[in-house]
mmCIF file of C-alpha atoms in Angstrom:
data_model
loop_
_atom_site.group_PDB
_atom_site.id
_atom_site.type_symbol
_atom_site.label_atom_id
_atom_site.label_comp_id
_atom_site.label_asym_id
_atom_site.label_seq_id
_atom_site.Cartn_x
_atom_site.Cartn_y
_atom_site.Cartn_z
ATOM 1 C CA UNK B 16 0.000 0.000 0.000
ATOM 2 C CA UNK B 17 1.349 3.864 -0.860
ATOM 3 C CA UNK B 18 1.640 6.435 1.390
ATOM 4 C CA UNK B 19 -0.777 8.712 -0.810
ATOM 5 C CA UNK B 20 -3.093 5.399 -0.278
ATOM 6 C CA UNK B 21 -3.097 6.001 3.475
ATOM 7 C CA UNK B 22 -2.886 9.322 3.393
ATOM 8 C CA UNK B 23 -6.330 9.503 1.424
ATOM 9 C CA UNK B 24 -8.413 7.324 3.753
ATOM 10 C CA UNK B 25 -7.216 8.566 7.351
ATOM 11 C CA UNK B 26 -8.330 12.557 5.427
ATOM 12 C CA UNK B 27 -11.601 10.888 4.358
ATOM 13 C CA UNK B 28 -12.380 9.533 7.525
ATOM 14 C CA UNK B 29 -11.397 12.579 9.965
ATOM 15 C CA UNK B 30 -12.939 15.539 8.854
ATOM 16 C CA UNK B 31 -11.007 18.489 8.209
ATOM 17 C CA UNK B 32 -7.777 16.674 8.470
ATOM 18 C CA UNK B 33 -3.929 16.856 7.040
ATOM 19 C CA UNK B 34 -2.262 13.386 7.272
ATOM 20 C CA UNK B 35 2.090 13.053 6.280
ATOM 21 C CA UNK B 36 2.197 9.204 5.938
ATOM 22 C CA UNK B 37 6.045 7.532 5.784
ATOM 23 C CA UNK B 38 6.950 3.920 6.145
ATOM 24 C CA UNK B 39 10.294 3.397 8.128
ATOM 25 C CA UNK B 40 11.011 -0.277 7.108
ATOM 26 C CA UNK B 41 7.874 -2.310 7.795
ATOM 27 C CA UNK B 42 6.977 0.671 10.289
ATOM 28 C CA UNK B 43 4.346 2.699 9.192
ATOM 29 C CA UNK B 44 4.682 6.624 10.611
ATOM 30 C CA UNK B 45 1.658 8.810 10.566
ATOM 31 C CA UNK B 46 1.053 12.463 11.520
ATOM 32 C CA UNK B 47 -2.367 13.518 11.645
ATOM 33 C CA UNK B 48 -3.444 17.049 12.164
ATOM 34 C CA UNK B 49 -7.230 17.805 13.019
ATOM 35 C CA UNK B 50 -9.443 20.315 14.352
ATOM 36 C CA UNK B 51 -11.488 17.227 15.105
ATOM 37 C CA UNK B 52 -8.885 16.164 17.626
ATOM 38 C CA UNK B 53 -10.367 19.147 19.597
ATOM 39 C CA UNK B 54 -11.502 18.105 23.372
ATOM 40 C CA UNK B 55 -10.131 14.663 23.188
ATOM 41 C CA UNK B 56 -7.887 12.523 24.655
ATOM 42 C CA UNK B 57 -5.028 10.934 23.411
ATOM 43 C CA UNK B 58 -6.261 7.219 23.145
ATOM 44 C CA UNK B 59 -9.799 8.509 21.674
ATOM 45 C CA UNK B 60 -7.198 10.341 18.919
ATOM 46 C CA UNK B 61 -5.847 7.242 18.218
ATOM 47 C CA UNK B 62 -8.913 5.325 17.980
ATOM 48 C CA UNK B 63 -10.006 7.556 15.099
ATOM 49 C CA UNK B 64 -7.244 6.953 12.975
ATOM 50 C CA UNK B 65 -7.018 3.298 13.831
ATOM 51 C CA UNK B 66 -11.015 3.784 12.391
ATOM 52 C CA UNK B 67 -9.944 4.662 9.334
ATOM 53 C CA UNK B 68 -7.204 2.133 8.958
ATOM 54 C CA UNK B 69 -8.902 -1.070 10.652
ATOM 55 C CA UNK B 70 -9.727 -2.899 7.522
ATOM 56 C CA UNK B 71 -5.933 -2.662 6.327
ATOM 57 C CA UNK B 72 -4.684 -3.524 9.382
ATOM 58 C CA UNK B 73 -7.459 -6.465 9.876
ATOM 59 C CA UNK B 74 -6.403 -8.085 6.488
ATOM 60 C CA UNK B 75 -2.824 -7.891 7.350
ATOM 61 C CA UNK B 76 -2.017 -5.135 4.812
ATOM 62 C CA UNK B 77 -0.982 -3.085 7.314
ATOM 63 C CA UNK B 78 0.961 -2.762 10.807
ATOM 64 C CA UNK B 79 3.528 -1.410 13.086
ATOM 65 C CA UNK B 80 1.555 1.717 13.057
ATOM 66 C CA UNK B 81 3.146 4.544 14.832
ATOM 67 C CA UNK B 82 1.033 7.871 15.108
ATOM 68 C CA UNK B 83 1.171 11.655 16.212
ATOM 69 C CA UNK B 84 -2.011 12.943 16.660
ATOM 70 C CA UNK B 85 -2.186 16.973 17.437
ATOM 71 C CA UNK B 86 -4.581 19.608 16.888
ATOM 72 C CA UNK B 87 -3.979 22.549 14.867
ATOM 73 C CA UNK B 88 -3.208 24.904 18.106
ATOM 74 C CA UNK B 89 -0.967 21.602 19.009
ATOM 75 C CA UNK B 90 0.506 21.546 15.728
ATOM 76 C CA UNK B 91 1.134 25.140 15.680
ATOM 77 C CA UNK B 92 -1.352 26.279 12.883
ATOM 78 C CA UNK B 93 -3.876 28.890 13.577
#
């Protein structure tokens, strides 16, 4: 799977959100950046993205997923 893959259904799953996928190895990397992030907690961050990915990761396509998850005021946008 691409980057540009991953990258296309973490934004179509969180609304209003920037993803930078990489792979490191076999180690996926993800940044996601969302206004939706706002009020929540770091786990319930994660569980959105892992939302978007579950079906990938469930088949096996995907794994090793490592994840920053940060608002815009977090990620230093306005």
């Amino acid at each position: 799977m691409q980057p540009e893959e991953i990258k296309a259904l973490i934004e179509g799953h969180i609304p209003e959100s920037r993803a930078d996928v990489a792979f490191e190895g076999s180690h996926l990397m993800v940044t996601v950046v969302s206004s939706a992030f706002e009020g929540l907690n770091r786990l319930k961050k994660q569980q959105l993205v892992y939302a978007a990915l579950n079906d990938k990761i469930a088949d096996g396509t995907l794994h090793a997923v490592q994840m920053q998850t940060l608002t815009p005021e977090e990620a230093g946008q306005s």
